[in-house]
Amino acid sequence: MTDHTQPQQPYHPPRPPYEPVRPITTEPGTTVWPSGSGGGHTPPPAGPAYATAGPTPAAGPAPVSRRRAKRGVGLMAAVAIAAAAIGGGTATLVQQLTVRDAPVTASSVVSGTNVSASSAGTVAGVAEAVSPSIVEISASSTSGKSTGSGVIITGDGEIVTNNHVISGASDISVRTSDGKTYRAEVVGKDPDKDLALIKLQDASGLKAATLGDSSKVKVGDEVVAIGSPEGLTGTVTSGIVSALDRDVTVAKDPEEDSGGQDGQQRWDPRQGWPFEFGGQEFNGDTGSSKTTYKALQTDASLNPGNSGGALINMNGEIIGINSAMYSPSSSSGSTAGSVGLGFAIPVDTLKADLDTLRSGGRS
């Protein structure tokens, strides 16, 4: 019996439960496998598309397309750049605010002065810094007692004042801003410039004033005056420089001008120092022995006792020595207060005369 073998039927595997993944060809030589919808299936190796007999074990998250990857990176970069820009702007703003609002340290000072940087340009700052260098001078003579002011220029007690403050004095006492009292003697005087230099006895460690430059002074500059008007020690007033180079004529010496015979002075200390300006006499008769100098005019209030004190700029530098002021007289002969016409000897005149004063001056 012939054994007839039935032809073998080809085997067809069952249809997979998902659609096989097929590669996408974008350009020659480049194949991209899209992620499958079945999840967790890894695309087969490069080659013709085929279906597997069963699911392939999961091998990590499905890859994403190159186009989507680029879009994600671009978005992240844009966010990072924006954050950096905002962060940088915030840091810059904080830095600017910090620098602008940073407090000035106490050690900072204005160059060439003893006024702290935080107080420069204020009357309070100038007064605080310079007041320790201004003194009250009491001068006694056979004609009575007068009060004036002076400026300390050395730590061992050299003091500049007006000649008319100490002229003819037999006894001079000086009180400093801390209340201490010293005896003083005349070193030299120059009646032609109404300047004098006195020296304290047994003094040391005093705070000397800084002498400025009066050639740089301009009309309208703010100034501070410190002195002892009417014996009120350490009085501070302020104003501006109202004029320059005023020709002010003053008496050289009240004791000499009185003739020395009757002991009668031709001026009253309570009326301030007599002077002439513009052909008119102020605060009494100037007498026959006169001298004229160029003065700074100020509207800072000056009163009797301010003579010899300091006129100061807003950097705390001495720019003048107060010497004369105008006060209108009433019919009774008494005077009213300052009306804003005061005069000061420029500090450059003082600096040019210091060597003469220290050598004895014209006594």
Short mmCIF file of C-alpha atoms in Angstrom, two decimals:
data_model
loop_
_atom_site.label_atom_id
_atom_site.label_comp_id
_atom_site.label_asym_id
_atom_site.label_seq_id
_atom_site.Cartn_x
_atom_site.Cartn_y
_atom_site.Cartn_z
CA MET A 1 0.00 0.00 0.00
CA THR A 2 1.40 3.14 -1.04
CA ASP A 3 2.01 5.53 1.80
CA HIS A 4 0.83 8.85 0.67
CA THR A 5 2.17 11.62 2.78
CA GLN A 6 -0.06 14.63 3.05
CA PRO A 7 1.65 17.82 2.04
CA GLN A 8 2.67 19.86 5.08
CA GLN A 9 0.60 22.99 5.51
CA PRO A 10 2.52 26.13 6.15
CA TYR A 11 2.32 27.44 9.73
CA HIS A 12 0.80 30.85 10.24
CA PRO A 13 1.34 32.38 13.68
CA PRO A 14 -1.62 34.12 15.24
CA ARG A 15 -2.08 37.84 14.70
CA PRO A 16 -0.41 39.84 17.46
CA PRO A 17 -2.73 41.77 19.75
CA TYR A 18 -1.18 45.06 18.61
CA GLU A 19 -0.14 46.65 15.39
CA PRO A 20 3.53 45.93 14.68
CA VAL A 21 5.79 48.90 14.89
CA ARG A 22 7.02 50.07 11.56
CA PRO A 23 10.02 52.31 10.98
CA ILE A 24 9.70 55.76 9.46
CA THR A 25 12.32 56.69 6.94
CA THR A 26 12.90 60.45 6.82
CA GLU A 27 15.85 60.64 4.50
CA PRO A 28 18.24 58.14 2.98
CA GLY A 29 20.24 56.35 5.63
CA THR A 30 18.16 57.63 8.57
CA THR A 31 15.47 55.51 10.25
CA VAL A 32 13.37 56.63 13.19
CA TRP A 33 11.30 54.18 15.22
CA PRO A 34 8.15 55.80 16.60
CA SER A 35 6.98 54.85 20.07
CA GLY A 36 4.45 52.06 20.09
CA SER A 37 0.92 52.47 21.35
CA GLY A 38 1.08 49.17 23.16
CA GLY A 39 3.58 50.54 25.66
CA GLY A 40 6.66 48.83 26.96
CA HIS A 41 7.73 47.38 23.62
CA THR A 42 11.19 47.88 22.20
CA PRO A 43 11.53 48.27 18.46
CA PRO A 44 13.38 45.49 16.73
CA PRO A 45 16.81 46.01 15.28
CA ALA A 46 17.23 47.89 12.02
CA GLY A 47 16.06 46.00 9.05
CA PRO A 48 12.81 44.98 7.36
CA ALA A 49 9.72 45.28 9.41
CA TYR A 50 8.51 42.09 11.04
CA ALA A 51 6.36 40.93 13.91
CA THR A 52 7.66 39.10 16.91
CA ALA A 53 6.20 35.89 18.27
CA GLY A 54 5.38 37.57 21.53
CA PRO A 55 5.89 40.70 23.58
CA THR A 56 9.44 41.88 24.11
CA PRO A 57 10.52 42.55 27.76
CA ALA A 58 10.35 46.26 28.70
CA ALA A 59 13.68 48.07 28.35
CA GLY A 60 12.94 51.60 29.68
CA PRO A 61 10.89 54.53 28.53
CA ALA A 62 10.04 54.74 24.93
CA PRO A 63 12.25 57.09 22.90
CA VAL A 64 10.79 60.27 21.57
CA SER A 65 11.19 61.79 18.19
CA ARG A 66 14.16 64.06 17.48
CA ARG A 67 11.78 66.90 16.60
CA ARG A 68 9.98 66.70 19.96
CA ALA A 69 13.30 66.43 21.79
CA LYS A 70 14.56 69.62 20.17
CA ARG A 71 11.37 71.43 21.09
CA GLY A 72 11.69 70.40 24.75
CA VAL A 73 15.32 71.49 24.98
CA GLY A 74 14.52 74.82 23.35
CA LEU A 75 11.69 75.47 25.78
CA MET A 76 13.88 74.63 28.78
CA ALA A 77 16.68 76.88 27.47
CA ALA A 78 14.25 79.78 27.00
CA VAL A 79 12.92 79.38 30.55
CA ALA A 80 16.48 79.22 31.93
CA ILE A 81 17.50 82.36 30.04
CA ALA A 82 14.41 84.25 31.24
CA ALA A 83 15.07 83.19 34.83
CA ALA A 84 18.69 84.27 34.58
CA ALA A 85 17.67 87.63 33.16
CA ILE A 86 15.15 88.23 35.95
CA GLY A 87 17.59 87.01 38.57
CA GLY A 88 20.37 89.22 37.20
CA GLY A 89 18.08 92.25 37.13
CA THR A 90 17.03 91.64 40.72
CA ALA A 91 20.64 91.29 41.83
CA THR A 92 21.57 94.49 40.03
CA LEU A 93 18.69 96.38 41.64
CA VAL A 94 19.58 95.11 45.10
CA GLN A 95 23.21 96.02 44.56
CA GLN A 96 22.30 99.53 43.40
CA LEU A 97 20.02 100.07 46.39
CA THR A 98 22.67 98.72 48.74
CA VAL A 99 25.36 101.03 47.36
CA ARG A 100 23.07 104.06 47.30
CA ASP A 101 21.75 103.55 50.82
CA ALA A 102 25.04 102.44 52.40
CA PRO A 103 25.77 104.59 55.48
CA VAL A 104 28.85 106.81 55.50
CA THR A 105 31.40 105.55 57.97
CA ALA A 106 32.36 107.79 60.84
CA SER A 107 35.99 107.74 59.74
CA SER A 108 35.16 109.41 56.42
CA VAL A 109 36.16 113.06 56.41
CA VAL A 110 36.16 115.83 53.88
CA SER A 111 39.69 116.35 52.60
CA GLY A 112 41.45 119.25 54.29
CA THR A 113 38.80 119.81 56.96
CA ASN A 114 37.72 118.38 60.25
CA VAL A 115 34.05 118.11 59.30
CA SER A 116 32.81 114.53 58.89
CA ALA A 117 31.59 113.61 55.42
CA SER A 118 28.10 112.89 56.71
CA SER A 119 27.85 116.43 58.14
CA ALA A 120 29.64 118.39 55.43
CA GLY A 121 27.62 121.28 54.09
CA THR A 122 25.43 121.66 57.19
CA VAL A 123 25.55 124.44 59.78
CA ALA A 124 25.27 121.83 62.54
CA GLY A 125 28.24 119.88 61.16
CA VAL A 126 30.40 122.99 60.83
CA ALA A 127 29.47 124.22 64.31
CA GLU A 128 30.23 120.86 65.91
CA ALA A 129 33.59 120.59 64.18
CA VAL A 130 34.88 124.16 64.58
CA SER A 131 33.40 125.37 67.88
CA PRO A 132 36.21 123.76 69.93
CA SER A 133 38.66 126.03 68.07
CA ILE A 134 36.85 129.28 68.97
CA VAL A 135 37.50 131.02 72.31
CA GLU A 136 36.16 133.92 74.35
CA ILE A 137 38.66 136.65 75.22
CA SER A 138 38.27 139.00 78.19
CA ALA A 139 40.62 141.97 78.11
CA SER A 140 40.95 144.36 81.07
CA SER A 141 42.51 147.81 80.92
CA THR A 142 42.35 151.11 82.78
CA SER A 143 39.37 152.02 80.63
CA GLY A 144 37.35 148.95 81.58
CA LYS A 145 36.78 145.44 80.39
CA SER A 146 35.82 144.24 76.95
CA THR A 147 34.88 140.87 75.51
CA GLY A 148 35.80 139.49 72.15
CA SER A 149 36.54 136.23 70.40
CA GLY A 150 39.57 134.43 69.00
CA VAL A 151 40.58 131.47 66.83
CA ILE A 152 43.02 128.76 67.95
CA ILE A 153 45.58 128.12 65.20
CA THR A 154 48.05 125.82 67.02
CA GLY A 155 47.60 123.05 69.55
CA ASP A 156 49.86 124.79 72.08
CA GLY A 157 47.68 127.87 72.28
CA GLU A 158 48.42 130.42 69.57
CA ILE A 159 45.24 132.45 69.05
CA VAL A 160 44.42 135.01 66.39
CA THR A 161 42.05 137.88 67.19
CA ASN A 162 41.45 141.52 66.30
CA ASN A 163 43.91 144.12 67.51
CA HIS A 164 41.08 146.22 68.88
CA VAL A 165 40.00 143.34 71.17
CA ILE A 166 43.27 143.31 73.16
CA SER A 167 44.59 146.83 72.51
CA GLY A 168 45.79 148.50 75.71
CA ALA A 169 44.90 145.46 77.83
CA SER A 170 46.87 144.90 81.03
CA ASP A 171 45.30 141.52 81.67
CA ILE A 172 43.97 138.94 79.20
CA SER A 173 42.08 135.77 80.08
CA VAL A 174 40.79 133.20 77.61
CA ARG A 175 38.02 130.65 78.05
CA THR A 176 37.89 127.65 75.73
CA SER A 177 34.79 125.79 74.61
CA ASP A 178 35.24 123.15 77.34
CA GLY A 179 35.05 125.81 80.05
CA LYS A 180 38.75 125.96 80.92
CA THR A 181 40.29 129.38 81.55
CA TYR A 182 43.85 130.36 80.64
CA ARG A 183 46.00 133.43 81.09
CA ALA A 184 47.34 134.86 77.84
CA GLU A 185 49.95 137.34 76.72
CA VAL A 186 50.31 139.37 73.53
CA VAL A 187 52.84 137.97 71.07
CA GLY A 188 52.41 140.58 68.36
CA LYS A 189 49.88 142.93 66.84
CA ASP A 190 49.36 144.77 63.57
CA PRO A 191 47.03 147.80 63.98
CA ASP A 192 47.17 148.48 60.23
CA LYS A 193 45.36 145.21 59.60
CA ASP A 194 43.49 145.05 62.91
CA LEU A 195 45.11 141.70 63.72
CA ALA A 196 46.79 140.40 66.86
CA LEU A 197 48.36 137.13 68.03
CA ILE A 198 48.21 136.02 71.66
CA LYS A 199 49.56 132.89 73.34
CA LEU A 200 47.98 130.89 76.16
CA GLN A 201 50.12 129.93 79.14
CA ASP A 202 50.60 126.23 79.92
CA ALA A 203 48.26 125.04 77.19
CA SER A 204 48.57 121.90 75.07
CA GLY A 205 46.43 119.51 73.09
CA LEU A 206 44.06 122.20 71.87
CA LYS A 207 42.06 121.73 68.68
CA ALA A 208 43.43 124.07 66.01
CA ALA A 209 41.23 125.43 63.24
CA THR A 210 41.97 124.85 59.57
CA LEU A 211 42.80 128.02 57.65
CA GLY A 212 41.14 128.08 54.24
CA ASP A 213 41.64 130.13 51.07
CA SER A 214 39.70 133.40 50.89
CA SER A 215 40.68 133.93 47.25
CA LYS A 216 38.21 131.17 46.32
CA VAL A 217 35.29 132.75 48.16
CA LYS A 218 32.38 133.80 45.95
CA VAL A 219 29.36 135.99 46.54
CA GLY A 220 26.52 133.75 47.63
CA ASP A 221 28.71 131.17 49.37
CA GLU A 222 27.18 129.91 52.61
CA VAL A 223 29.11 130.78 55.76
CA VAL A 224 28.93 130.26 59.52
CA ALA A 225 30.06 132.74 62.17
CA ILE A 226 31.08 131.60 65.66
CA GLY A 227 31.95 133.91 68.55
CA SER A 228 30.88 135.35 71.88
CA PRO A 229 28.44 138.19 71.15
CA GLU A 230 27.51 140.03 74.36
CA GLY A 231 29.52 137.42 76.25
CA LEU A 232 27.35 134.52 75.03
CA THR A 233 30.13 132.02 74.41
CA GLY A 234 29.97 129.74 71.42
CA THR A 235 27.10 131.49 69.64
CA VAL A 236 26.60 130.24 66.08
CA THR A 237 24.98 132.23 63.27
CA SER A 238 24.85 131.59 59.54
CA GLY A 239 24.32 133.42 56.27
CA ILE A 240 26.06 134.05 52.99
CA VAL A 241 28.93 136.12 51.65
CA SER A 242 27.09 139.19 50.36
CA ALA A 243 30.00 141.11 48.85
CA LEU A 244 33.78 140.97 48.31
CA ASP A 245 36.61 143.50 48.62
CA ARG A 246 34.77 146.08 50.66
CA ASP A 247 37.05 148.97 51.66
CA VAL A 248 36.48 149.18 55.40
CA THR A 249 38.21 151.91 57.44
CA VAL A 250 38.79 151.29 61.15
CA ALA A 251 40.56 153.05 63.99
CA LYS A 252 44.08 151.75 64.54
CA ASP A 253 44.09 151.78 68.32
CA PRO A 254 41.47 153.19 70.71
CA GLU A 255 43.98 153.74 73.52
CA GLU A 256 46.35 155.68 71.29
CA ASP A 257 43.51 157.62 69.69
CA SER A 258 42.15 158.69 73.05
CA GLY A 259 45.30 160.76 73.53
CA GLY A 260 46.16 159.00 76.77
CA GLN A 261 45.31 162.12 78.77
CA ASP A 262 41.77 161.85 80.06
CA GLY A 263 41.48 158.11 79.71
CA GLN A 264 38.26 158.64 77.79
CA GLN A 265 37.71 156.36 74.83
CA ARG A 266 35.84 157.67 71.84
CA TRP A 267 33.92 154.45 71.35
CA ASP A 268 31.64 152.26 73.37
CA PRO A 269 32.49 148.52 73.30
CA ARG A 270 28.79 147.76 73.50
CA GLN A 271 28.30 149.44 70.15
CA GLY A 272 30.87 147.31 68.37
CA TRP A 273 34.09 148.43 66.76
CA PRO A 274 33.85 151.86 65.06
CA PHE A 275 34.44 151.80 61.31
CA GLU A 276 33.78 153.76 58.15
CA PHE A 277 32.37 152.61 54.86
CA GLY A 278 31.40 154.66 51.83
CA GLY A 279 32.35 157.90 53.55
CA GLN A 280 30.08 157.28 56.54
CA GLU A 281 31.01 156.40 60.11
CA PHE A 282 29.36 153.50 61.91
CA ASN A 283 29.21 152.53 65.58
CA GLY A 284 30.96 155.69 66.75
CA ASP A 285 33.78 158.06 65.82
CA THR A 286 36.76 156.29 64.26
CA GLY A 287 39.13 159.04 65.38
CA SER A 288 42.06 160.47 63.50
CA SER A 289 44.32 157.39 63.33
CA LYS A 290 42.80 155.09 60.74
CA THR A 291 43.61 152.19 58.50
CA THR A 292 41.72 150.66 55.59
CA TYR A 293 41.59 147.02 54.47
CA LYS A 294 39.65 144.91 52.00
CA ALA A 295 36.94 142.95 53.77
CA LEU A 296 34.47 140.16 53.11
CA GLN A 297 30.90 141.28 53.66
CA THR A 298 28.41 138.83 55.17
CA ASP A 299 24.80 138.83 56.28
CA ALA A 300 25.54 136.31 59.05
CA SER A 301 24.44 137.99 62.26
CA LEU A 302 27.38 139.68 64.03
CA ASN A 303 27.04 141.53 67.32
CA PRO A 304 29.42 143.14 69.83
CA GLY A 305 31.71 140.36 71.07
CA ASN A 306 31.93 138.60 67.68
CA SER A 307 35.08 140.61 66.91
CA GLY A 308 38.05 138.30 66.47
CA GLY A 309 35.85 135.25 65.90
CA ALA A 310 35.69 133.06 62.84
CA LEU A 311 33.85 133.28 59.54
CA ILE A 312 33.80 129.72 58.23
CA ASN A 313 32.92 128.04 54.95
CA MET A 314 30.79 124.90 54.77
CA ASN A 315 33.85 122.66 54.72
CA GLY A 316 34.83 123.90 58.18
CA GLU A 317 37.70 126.10 56.99
CA ILE A 318 38.34 129.59 58.35
CA ILE A 319 37.93 132.14 55.55
CA GLY A 320 37.86 135.34 57.61
CA ILE A 321 38.26 136.96 61.04
CA ASN A 322 35.12 138.89 61.95
CA SER A 323 36.04 142.50 62.72
CA ALA A 324 33.20 145.00 62.26
CA MET A 325 29.44 145.19 62.03
CA TYR A 326 26.81 147.81 61.48
CA SER A 327 24.09 148.37 64.04
CA PRO A 328 21.72 151.32 63.73
CA SER A 329 21.60 153.61 66.76
CA SER A 330 18.43 154.86 68.36
CA SER A 331 17.96 158.42 69.59
CA SER A 332 19.08 157.34 73.06
CA GLY A 333 22.39 156.11 71.72
CA SER A 334 21.79 152.41 72.36
CA THR A 335 22.03 149.96 69.50
CA ALA A 336 19.70 147.42 67.99
CA GLY A 337 20.70 143.97 66.79
CA SER A 338 22.48 142.99 63.63
CA VAL A 339 20.88 144.10 60.38
CA GLY A 340 22.94 141.81 58.18
CA LEU A 341 25.97 144.02 57.50
CA GLY A 342 29.08 142.41 58.90
CA PHE A 343 32.69 142.49 57.76
CA ALA A 344 35.58 140.06 58.12
CA ILE A 345 39.31 140.28 57.44
CA PRO A 346 40.10 137.73 54.70
CA VAL A 347 42.09 134.74 56.00
CA ASP A 348 44.68 135.24 53.23
CA THR A 349 45.52 138.59 54.86
CA LEU A 350 46.03 136.77 58.15
CA LYS A 351 48.21 134.05 56.64
CA ALA A 352 50.42 136.66 54.97
CA ASP A 353 50.80 138.46 58.32
CA LEU A 354 51.46 135.49 60.61
CA ASP A 355 55.26 135.66 60.46
CA THR A 356 55.13 139.37 61.33
CA LEU A 357 52.81 138.70 64.26
CA ARG A 358 54.96 135.85 65.56
CA SER A 359 58.04 138.05 65.46
CA GLY A 360 56.34 140.68 67.60
CA GLY A 361 54.46 142.59 64.94
CA ARG A 362 54.03 146.29 65.38
CA SER A 363 53.57 146.81 69.11
#
